mmCIF file with all atom_site columns, C-alpha atoms in Angstrom:
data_model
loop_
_atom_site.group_PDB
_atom_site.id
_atom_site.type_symbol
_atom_site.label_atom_id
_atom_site.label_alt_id
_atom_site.label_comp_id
_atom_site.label_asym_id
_atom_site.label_entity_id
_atom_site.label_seq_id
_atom_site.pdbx_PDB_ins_code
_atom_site.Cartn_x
_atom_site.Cartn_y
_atom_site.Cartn_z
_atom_site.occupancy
_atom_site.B_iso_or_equiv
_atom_site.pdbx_formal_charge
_atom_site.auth_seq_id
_atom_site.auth_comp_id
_atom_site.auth_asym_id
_atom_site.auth_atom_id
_atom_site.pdbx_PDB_model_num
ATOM 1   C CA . UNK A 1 1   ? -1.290  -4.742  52.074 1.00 36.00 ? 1   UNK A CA 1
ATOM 2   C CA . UNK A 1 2   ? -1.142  -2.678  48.590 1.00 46.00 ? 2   UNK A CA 1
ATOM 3   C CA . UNK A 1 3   ? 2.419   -2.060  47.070 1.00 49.00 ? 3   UNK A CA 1
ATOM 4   C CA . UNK A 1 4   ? 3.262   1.798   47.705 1.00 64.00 ? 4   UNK A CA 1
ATOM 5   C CA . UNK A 1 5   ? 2.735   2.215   44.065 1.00 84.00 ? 5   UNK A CA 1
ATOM 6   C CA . UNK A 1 6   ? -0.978  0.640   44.012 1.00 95.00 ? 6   UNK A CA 1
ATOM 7   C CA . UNK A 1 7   ? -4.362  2.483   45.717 1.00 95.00 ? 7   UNK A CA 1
ATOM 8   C CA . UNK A 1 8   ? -6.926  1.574   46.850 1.00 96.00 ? 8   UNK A CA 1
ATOM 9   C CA . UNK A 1 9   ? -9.518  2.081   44.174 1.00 97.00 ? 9   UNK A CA 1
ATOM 10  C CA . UNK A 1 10  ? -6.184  -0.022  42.364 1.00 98.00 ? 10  UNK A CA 1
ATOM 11  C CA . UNK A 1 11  ? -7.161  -2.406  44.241 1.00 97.00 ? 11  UNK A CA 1
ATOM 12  C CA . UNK A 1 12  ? -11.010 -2.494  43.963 1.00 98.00 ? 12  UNK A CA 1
ATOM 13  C CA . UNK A 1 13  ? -10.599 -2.608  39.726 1.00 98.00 ? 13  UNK A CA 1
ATOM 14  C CA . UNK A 1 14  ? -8.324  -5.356  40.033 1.00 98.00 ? 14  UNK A CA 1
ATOM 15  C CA . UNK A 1 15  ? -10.583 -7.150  42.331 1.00 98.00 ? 15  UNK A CA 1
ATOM 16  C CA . UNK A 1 16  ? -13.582 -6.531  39.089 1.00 98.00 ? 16  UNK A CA 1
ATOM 17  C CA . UNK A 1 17  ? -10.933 -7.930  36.793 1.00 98.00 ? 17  UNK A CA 1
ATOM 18  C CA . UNK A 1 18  ? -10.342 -10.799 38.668 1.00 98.00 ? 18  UNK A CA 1
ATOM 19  C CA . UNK A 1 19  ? -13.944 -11.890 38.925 1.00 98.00 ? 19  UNK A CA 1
ATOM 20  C CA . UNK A 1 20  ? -14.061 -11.470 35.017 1.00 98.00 ? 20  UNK A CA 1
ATOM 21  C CA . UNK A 1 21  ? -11.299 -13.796 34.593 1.00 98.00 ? 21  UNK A CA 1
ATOM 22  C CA . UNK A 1 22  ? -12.896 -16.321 36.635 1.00 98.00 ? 22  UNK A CA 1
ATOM 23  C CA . UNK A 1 23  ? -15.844 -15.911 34.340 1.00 98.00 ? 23  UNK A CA 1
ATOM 24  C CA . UNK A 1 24  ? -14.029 -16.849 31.552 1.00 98.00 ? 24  UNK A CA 1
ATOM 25  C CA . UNK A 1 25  ? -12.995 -19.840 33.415 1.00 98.00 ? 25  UNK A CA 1
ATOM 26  C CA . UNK A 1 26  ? -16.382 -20.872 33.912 1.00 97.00 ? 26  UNK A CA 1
ATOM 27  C CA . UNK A 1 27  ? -16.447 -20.726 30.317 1.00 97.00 ? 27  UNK A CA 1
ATOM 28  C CA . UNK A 1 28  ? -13.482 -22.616 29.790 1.00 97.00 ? 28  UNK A CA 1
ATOM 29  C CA . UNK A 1 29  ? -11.612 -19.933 28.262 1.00 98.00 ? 29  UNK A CA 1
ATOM 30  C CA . UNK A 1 30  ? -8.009  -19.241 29.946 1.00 98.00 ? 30  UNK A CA 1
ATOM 31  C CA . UNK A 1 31  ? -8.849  -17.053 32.787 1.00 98.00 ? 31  UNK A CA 1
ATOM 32  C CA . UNK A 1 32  ? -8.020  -13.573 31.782 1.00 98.00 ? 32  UNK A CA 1
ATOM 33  C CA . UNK A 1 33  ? -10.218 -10.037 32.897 1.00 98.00 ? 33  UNK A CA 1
ATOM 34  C CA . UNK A 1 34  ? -10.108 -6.302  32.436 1.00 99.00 ? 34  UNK A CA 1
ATOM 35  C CA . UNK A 1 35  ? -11.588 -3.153  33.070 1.00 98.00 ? 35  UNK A CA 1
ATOM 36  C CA . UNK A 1 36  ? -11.130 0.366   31.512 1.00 98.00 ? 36  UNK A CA 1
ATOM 37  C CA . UNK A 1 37  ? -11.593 2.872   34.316 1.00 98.00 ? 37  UNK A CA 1
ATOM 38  C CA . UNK A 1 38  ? -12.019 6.402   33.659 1.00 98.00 ? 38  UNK A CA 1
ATOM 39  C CA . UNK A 1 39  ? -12.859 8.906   36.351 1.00 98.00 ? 39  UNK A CA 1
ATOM 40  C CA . UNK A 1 40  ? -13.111 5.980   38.385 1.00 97.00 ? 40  UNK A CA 1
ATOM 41  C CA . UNK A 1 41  ? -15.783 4.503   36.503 1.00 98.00 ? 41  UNK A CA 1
ATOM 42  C CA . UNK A 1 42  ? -15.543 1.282   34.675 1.00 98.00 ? 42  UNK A CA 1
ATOM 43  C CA . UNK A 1 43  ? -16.307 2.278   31.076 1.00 98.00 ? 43  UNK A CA 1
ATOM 44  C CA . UNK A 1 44  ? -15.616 -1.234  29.484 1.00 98.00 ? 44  UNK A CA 1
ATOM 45  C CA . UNK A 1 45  ? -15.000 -4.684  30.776 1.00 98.00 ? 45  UNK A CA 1
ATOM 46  C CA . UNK A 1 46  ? -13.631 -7.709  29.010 1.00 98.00 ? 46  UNK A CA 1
ATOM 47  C CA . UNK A 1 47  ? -12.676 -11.304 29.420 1.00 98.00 ? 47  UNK A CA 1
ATOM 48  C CA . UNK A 1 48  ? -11.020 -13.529 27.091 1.00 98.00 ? 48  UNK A CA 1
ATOM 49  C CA . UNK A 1 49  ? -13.323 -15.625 24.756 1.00 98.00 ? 49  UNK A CA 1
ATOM 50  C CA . UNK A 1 50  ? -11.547 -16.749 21.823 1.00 98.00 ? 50  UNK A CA 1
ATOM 51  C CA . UNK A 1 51  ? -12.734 -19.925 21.512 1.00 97.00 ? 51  UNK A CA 1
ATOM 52  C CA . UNK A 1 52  ? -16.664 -19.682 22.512 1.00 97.00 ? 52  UNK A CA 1
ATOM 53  C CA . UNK A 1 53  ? -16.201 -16.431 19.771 1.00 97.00 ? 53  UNK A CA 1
ATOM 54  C CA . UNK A 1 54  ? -14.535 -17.608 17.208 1.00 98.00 ? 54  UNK A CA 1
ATOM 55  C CA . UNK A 1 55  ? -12.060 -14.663 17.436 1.00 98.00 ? 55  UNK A CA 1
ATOM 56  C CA . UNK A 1 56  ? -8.521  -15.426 17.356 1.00 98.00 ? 56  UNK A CA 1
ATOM 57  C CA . UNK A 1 57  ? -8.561  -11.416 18.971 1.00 98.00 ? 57  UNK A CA 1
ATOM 58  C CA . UNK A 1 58  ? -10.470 -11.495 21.587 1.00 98.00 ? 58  UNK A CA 1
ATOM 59  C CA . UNK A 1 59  ? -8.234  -11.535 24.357 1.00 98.00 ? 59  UNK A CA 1
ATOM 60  C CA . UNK A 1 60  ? -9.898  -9.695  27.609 1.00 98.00 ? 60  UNK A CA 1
ATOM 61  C CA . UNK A 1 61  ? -7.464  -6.239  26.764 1.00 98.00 ? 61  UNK A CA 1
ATOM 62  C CA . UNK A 1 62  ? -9.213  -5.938  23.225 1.00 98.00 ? 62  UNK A CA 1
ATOM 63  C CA . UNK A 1 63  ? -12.626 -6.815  24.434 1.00 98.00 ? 63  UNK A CA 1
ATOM 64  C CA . UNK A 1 64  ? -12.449 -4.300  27.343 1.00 99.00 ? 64  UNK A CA 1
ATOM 65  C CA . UNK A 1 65  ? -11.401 -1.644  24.455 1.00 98.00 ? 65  UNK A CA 1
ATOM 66  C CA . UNK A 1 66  ? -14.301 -2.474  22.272 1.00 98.00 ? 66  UNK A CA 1
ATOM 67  C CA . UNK A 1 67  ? -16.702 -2.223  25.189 1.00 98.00 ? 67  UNK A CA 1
ATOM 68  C CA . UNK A 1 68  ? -14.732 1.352   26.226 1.00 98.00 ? 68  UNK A CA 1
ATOM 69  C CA . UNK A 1 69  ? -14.570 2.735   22.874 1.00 98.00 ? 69  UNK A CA 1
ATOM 70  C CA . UNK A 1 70  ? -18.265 1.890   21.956 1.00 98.00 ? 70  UNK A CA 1
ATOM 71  C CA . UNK A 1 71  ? -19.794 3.343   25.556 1.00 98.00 ? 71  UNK A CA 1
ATOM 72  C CA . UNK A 1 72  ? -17.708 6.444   24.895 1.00 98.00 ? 72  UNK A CA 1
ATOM 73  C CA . UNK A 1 73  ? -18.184 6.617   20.617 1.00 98.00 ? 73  UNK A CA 1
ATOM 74  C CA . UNK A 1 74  ? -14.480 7.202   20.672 1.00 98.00 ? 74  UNK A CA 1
ATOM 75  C CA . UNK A 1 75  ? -11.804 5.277   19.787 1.00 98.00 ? 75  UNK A CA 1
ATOM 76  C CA . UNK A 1 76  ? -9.177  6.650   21.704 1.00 98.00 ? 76  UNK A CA 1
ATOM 77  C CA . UNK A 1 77  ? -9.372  6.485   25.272 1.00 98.00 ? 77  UNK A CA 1
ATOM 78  C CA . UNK A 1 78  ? -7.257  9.156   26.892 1.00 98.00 ? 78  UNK A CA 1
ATOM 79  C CA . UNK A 1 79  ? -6.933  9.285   30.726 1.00 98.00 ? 79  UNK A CA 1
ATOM 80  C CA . UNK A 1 80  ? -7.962  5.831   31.159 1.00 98.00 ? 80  UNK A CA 1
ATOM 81  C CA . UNK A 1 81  ? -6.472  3.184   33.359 1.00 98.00 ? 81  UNK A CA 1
ATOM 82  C CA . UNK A 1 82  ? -6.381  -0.748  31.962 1.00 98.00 ? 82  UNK A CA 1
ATOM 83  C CA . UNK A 1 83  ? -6.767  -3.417  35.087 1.00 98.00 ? 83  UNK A CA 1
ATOM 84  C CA . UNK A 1 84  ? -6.085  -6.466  33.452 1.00 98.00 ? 84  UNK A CA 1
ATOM 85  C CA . UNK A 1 85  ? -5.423  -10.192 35.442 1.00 98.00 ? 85  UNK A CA 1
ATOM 86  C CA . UNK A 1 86  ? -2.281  -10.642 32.983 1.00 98.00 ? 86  UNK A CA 1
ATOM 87  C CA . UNK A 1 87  ? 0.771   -9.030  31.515 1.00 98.00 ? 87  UNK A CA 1
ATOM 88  C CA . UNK A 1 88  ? -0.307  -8.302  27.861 1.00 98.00 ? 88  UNK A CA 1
ATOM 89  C CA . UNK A 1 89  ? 0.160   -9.543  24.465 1.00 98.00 ? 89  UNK A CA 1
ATOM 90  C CA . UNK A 1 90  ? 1.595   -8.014  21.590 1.00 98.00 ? 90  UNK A CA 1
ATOM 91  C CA . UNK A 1 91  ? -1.343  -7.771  20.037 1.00 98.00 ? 91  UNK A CA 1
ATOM 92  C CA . UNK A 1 92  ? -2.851  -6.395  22.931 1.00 98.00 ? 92  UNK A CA 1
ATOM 93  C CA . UNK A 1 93  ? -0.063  -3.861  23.299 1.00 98.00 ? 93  UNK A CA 1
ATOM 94  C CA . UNK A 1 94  ? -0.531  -2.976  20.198 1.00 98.00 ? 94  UNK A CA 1
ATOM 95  C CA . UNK A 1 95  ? -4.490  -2.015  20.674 1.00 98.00 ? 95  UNK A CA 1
ATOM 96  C CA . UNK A 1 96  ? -3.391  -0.178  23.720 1.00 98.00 ? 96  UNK A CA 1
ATOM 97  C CA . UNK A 1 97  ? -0.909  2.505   22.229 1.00 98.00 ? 97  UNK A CA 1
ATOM 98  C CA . UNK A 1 98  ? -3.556  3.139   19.320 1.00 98.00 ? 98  UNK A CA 1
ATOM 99  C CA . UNK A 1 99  ? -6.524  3.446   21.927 1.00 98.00 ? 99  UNK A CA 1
ATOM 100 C CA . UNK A 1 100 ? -4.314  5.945   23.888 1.00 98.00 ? 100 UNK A CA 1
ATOM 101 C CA . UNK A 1 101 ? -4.828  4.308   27.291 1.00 98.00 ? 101 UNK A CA 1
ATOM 102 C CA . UNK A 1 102 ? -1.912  6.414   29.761 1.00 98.00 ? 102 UNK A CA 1
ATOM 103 C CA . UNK A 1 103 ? -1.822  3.327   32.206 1.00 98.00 ? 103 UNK A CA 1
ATOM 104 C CA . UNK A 1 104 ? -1.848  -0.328  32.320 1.00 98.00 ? 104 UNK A CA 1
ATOM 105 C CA . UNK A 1 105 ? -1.790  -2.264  35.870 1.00 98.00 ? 105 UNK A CA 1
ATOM 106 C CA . UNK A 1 106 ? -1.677  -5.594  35.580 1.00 98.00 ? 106 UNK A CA 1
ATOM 107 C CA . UNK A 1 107 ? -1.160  -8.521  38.070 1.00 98.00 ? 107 UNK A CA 1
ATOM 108 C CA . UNK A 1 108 ? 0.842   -11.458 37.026 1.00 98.00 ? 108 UNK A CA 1
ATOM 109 C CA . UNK A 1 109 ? 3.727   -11.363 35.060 1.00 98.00 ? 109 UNK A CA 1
ATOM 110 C CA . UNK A 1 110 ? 3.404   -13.679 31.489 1.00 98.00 ? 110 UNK A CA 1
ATOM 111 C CA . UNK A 1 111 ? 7.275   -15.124 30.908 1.00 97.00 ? 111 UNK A CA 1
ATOM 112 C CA . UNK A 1 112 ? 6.851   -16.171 27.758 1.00 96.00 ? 112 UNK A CA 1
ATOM 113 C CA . UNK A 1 113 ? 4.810   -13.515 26.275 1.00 96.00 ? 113 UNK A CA 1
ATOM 114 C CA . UNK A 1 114 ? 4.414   -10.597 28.309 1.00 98.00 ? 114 UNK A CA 1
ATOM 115 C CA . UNK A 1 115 ? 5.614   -7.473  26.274 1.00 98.00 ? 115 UNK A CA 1
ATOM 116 C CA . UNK A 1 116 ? 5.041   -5.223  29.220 1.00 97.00 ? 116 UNK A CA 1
ATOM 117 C CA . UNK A 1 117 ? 7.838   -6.364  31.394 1.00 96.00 ? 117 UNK A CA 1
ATOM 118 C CA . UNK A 1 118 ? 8.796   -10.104 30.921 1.00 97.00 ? 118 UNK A CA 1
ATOM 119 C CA . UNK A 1 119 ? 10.098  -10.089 27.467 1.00 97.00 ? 119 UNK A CA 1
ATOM 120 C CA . UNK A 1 120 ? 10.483  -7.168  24.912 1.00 96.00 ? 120 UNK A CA 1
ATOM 121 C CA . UNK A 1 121 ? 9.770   -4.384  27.518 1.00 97.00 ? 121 UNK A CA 1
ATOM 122 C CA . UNK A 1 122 ? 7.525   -2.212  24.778 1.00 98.00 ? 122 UNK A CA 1
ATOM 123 C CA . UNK A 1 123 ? 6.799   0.504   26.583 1.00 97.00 ? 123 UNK A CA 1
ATOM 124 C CA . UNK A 1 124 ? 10.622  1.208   27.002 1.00 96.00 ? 124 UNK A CA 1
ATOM 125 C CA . UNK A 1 125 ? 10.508  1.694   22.840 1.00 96.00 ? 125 UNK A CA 1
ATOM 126 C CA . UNK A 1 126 ? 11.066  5.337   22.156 1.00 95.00 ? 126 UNK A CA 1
ATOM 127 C CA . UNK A 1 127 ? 9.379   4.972   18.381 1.00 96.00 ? 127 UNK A CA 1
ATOM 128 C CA . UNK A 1 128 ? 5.728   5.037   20.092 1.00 96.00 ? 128 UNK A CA 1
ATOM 129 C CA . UNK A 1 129 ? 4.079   8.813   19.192 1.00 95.00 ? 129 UNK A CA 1
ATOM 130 C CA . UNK A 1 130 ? 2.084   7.104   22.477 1.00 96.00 ? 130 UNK A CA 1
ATOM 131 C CA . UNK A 1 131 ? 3.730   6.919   25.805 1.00 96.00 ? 131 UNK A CA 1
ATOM 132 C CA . UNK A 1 132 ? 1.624   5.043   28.754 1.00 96.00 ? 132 UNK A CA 1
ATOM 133 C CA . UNK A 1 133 ? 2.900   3.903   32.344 1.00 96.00 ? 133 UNK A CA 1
ATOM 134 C CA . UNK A 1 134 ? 2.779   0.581   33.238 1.00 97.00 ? 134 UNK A CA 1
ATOM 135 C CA . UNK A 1 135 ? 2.780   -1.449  36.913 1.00 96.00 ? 135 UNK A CA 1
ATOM 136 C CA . UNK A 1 136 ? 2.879   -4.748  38.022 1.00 97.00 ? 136 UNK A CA 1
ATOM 137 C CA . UNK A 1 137 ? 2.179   -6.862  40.522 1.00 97.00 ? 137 UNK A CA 1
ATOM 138 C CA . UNK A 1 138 ? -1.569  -6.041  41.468 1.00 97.00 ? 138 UNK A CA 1
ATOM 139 C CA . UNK A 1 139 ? -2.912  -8.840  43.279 1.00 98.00 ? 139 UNK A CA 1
ATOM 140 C CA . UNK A 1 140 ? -0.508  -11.284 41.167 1.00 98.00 ? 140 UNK A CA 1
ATOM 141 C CA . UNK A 1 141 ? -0.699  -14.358 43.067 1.00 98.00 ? 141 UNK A CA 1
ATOM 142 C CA . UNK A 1 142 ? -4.557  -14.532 42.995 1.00 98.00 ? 142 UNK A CA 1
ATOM 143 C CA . UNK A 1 143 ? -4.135  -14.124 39.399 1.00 98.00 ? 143 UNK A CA 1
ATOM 144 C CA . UNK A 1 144 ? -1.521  -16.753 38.926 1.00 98.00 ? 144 UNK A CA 1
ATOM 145 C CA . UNK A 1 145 ? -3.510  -19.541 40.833 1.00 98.00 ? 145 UNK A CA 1
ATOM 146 C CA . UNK A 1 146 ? -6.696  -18.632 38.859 1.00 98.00 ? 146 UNK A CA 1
ATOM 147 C CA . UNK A 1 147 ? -4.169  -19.644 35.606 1.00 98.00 ? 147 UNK A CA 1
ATOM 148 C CA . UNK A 1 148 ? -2.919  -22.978 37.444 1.00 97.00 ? 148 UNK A CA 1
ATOM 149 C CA . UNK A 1 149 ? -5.737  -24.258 38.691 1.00 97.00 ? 149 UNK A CA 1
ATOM 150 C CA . UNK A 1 150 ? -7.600  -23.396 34.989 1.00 97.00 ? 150 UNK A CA 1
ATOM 151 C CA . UNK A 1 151 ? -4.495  -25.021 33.271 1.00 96.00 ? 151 UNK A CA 1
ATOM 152 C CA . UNK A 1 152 ? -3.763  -28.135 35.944 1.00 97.00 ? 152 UNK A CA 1
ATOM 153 C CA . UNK A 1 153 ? -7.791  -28.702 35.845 1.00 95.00 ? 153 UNK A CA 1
ATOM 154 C CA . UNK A 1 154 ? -7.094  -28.658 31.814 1.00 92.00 ? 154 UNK A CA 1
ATOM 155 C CA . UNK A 1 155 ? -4.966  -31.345 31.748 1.00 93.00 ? 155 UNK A CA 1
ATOM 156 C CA . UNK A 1 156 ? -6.000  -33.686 34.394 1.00 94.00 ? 156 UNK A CA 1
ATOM 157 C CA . UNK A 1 157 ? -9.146  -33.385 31.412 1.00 90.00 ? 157 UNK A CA 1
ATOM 158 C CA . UNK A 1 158 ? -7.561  -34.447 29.076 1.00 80.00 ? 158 UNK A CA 1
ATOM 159 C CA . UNK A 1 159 ? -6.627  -38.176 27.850 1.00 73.00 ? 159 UNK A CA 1
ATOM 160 C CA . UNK A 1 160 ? -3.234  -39.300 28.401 1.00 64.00 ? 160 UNK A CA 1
ATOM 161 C CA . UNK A 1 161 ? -1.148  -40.294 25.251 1.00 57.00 ? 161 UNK A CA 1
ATOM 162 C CA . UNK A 1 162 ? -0.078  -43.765 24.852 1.00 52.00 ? 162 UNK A CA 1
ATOM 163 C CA . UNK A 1 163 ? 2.915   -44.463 23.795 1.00 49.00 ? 163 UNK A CA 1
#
């Protein structure tokens, strides 16, 4: 059942987000997808790759920007709608407000760096010449096991220190 604040098309980006993230799984990247929607159409998709791109910024927000921005030869991105698996960055905050997206819906929270909700609440700042509308919650829990099992699979990988 969809929170009162989430539709159904909500939903159905999420859902496109979500399979994105568990691309970047598969390529050992920390599970994290998005989707620009416009018009209800997907106009860019991203997924983070960091590490197979040598790209300290490209988390899944900035790469679903690039894609938006190019298919559109615009870089701001007006009346769009950001799915994305996980609370955002600063960074990624940061790309949003220039882009102009008006709203981000993300599923699950980020405690320790989540600027949208879980720690410095930026879209609360009044200094912005950008204001956007943000929900969470969006299919959170599929989200957050995508994240354990990536990070639990991670370390059962890895070689236990001796001490």
């Amino acid at each position: 059942m969809l929170h009162s604040e989430f539709s159904e098309d909500d939903a159905i980006f999420m859902r496109q987000a979500l399979e994105l993230a568990a691309y970047a799984s598969s390529l050992n990247e920390v599970p994290v997808g998005a989707v620009l929607v416009r018009d209800n159409t997907i106009i860019g998709e991203g997924w983070n790759a960091p590490i197979s791109n040598h790209d300290a910024s490209h988390h899944a927000e900035i790469a679903a920007i690039r894609d938006a921005c190019n298919a559109i030869q615009n870089y701001r991105l007006p009346g769009t709608t950001l799915y994305v698996t996980l609370e955002p960055c600063t960074m990624c905050f940061g790309a949003i407000i220039h882009a102009r997206i008006e709203r981000v819906i993300f599923a699950a929270k980020e405690p320790r760096a989540g600027v949208l909700e879980s720690q410095l609440r930026l879209p609360e700042a009044t200094f912005y010449n950008h204001q956007l509308t943000v929900v969470g919650g969006l299919h959170a829990d599929e989200s957050a096991t995508l994240l354990q099992q990536f990070f639990q699979a991670r370390r059962s990988a890895s070689p236990q220190k001796s001490e």
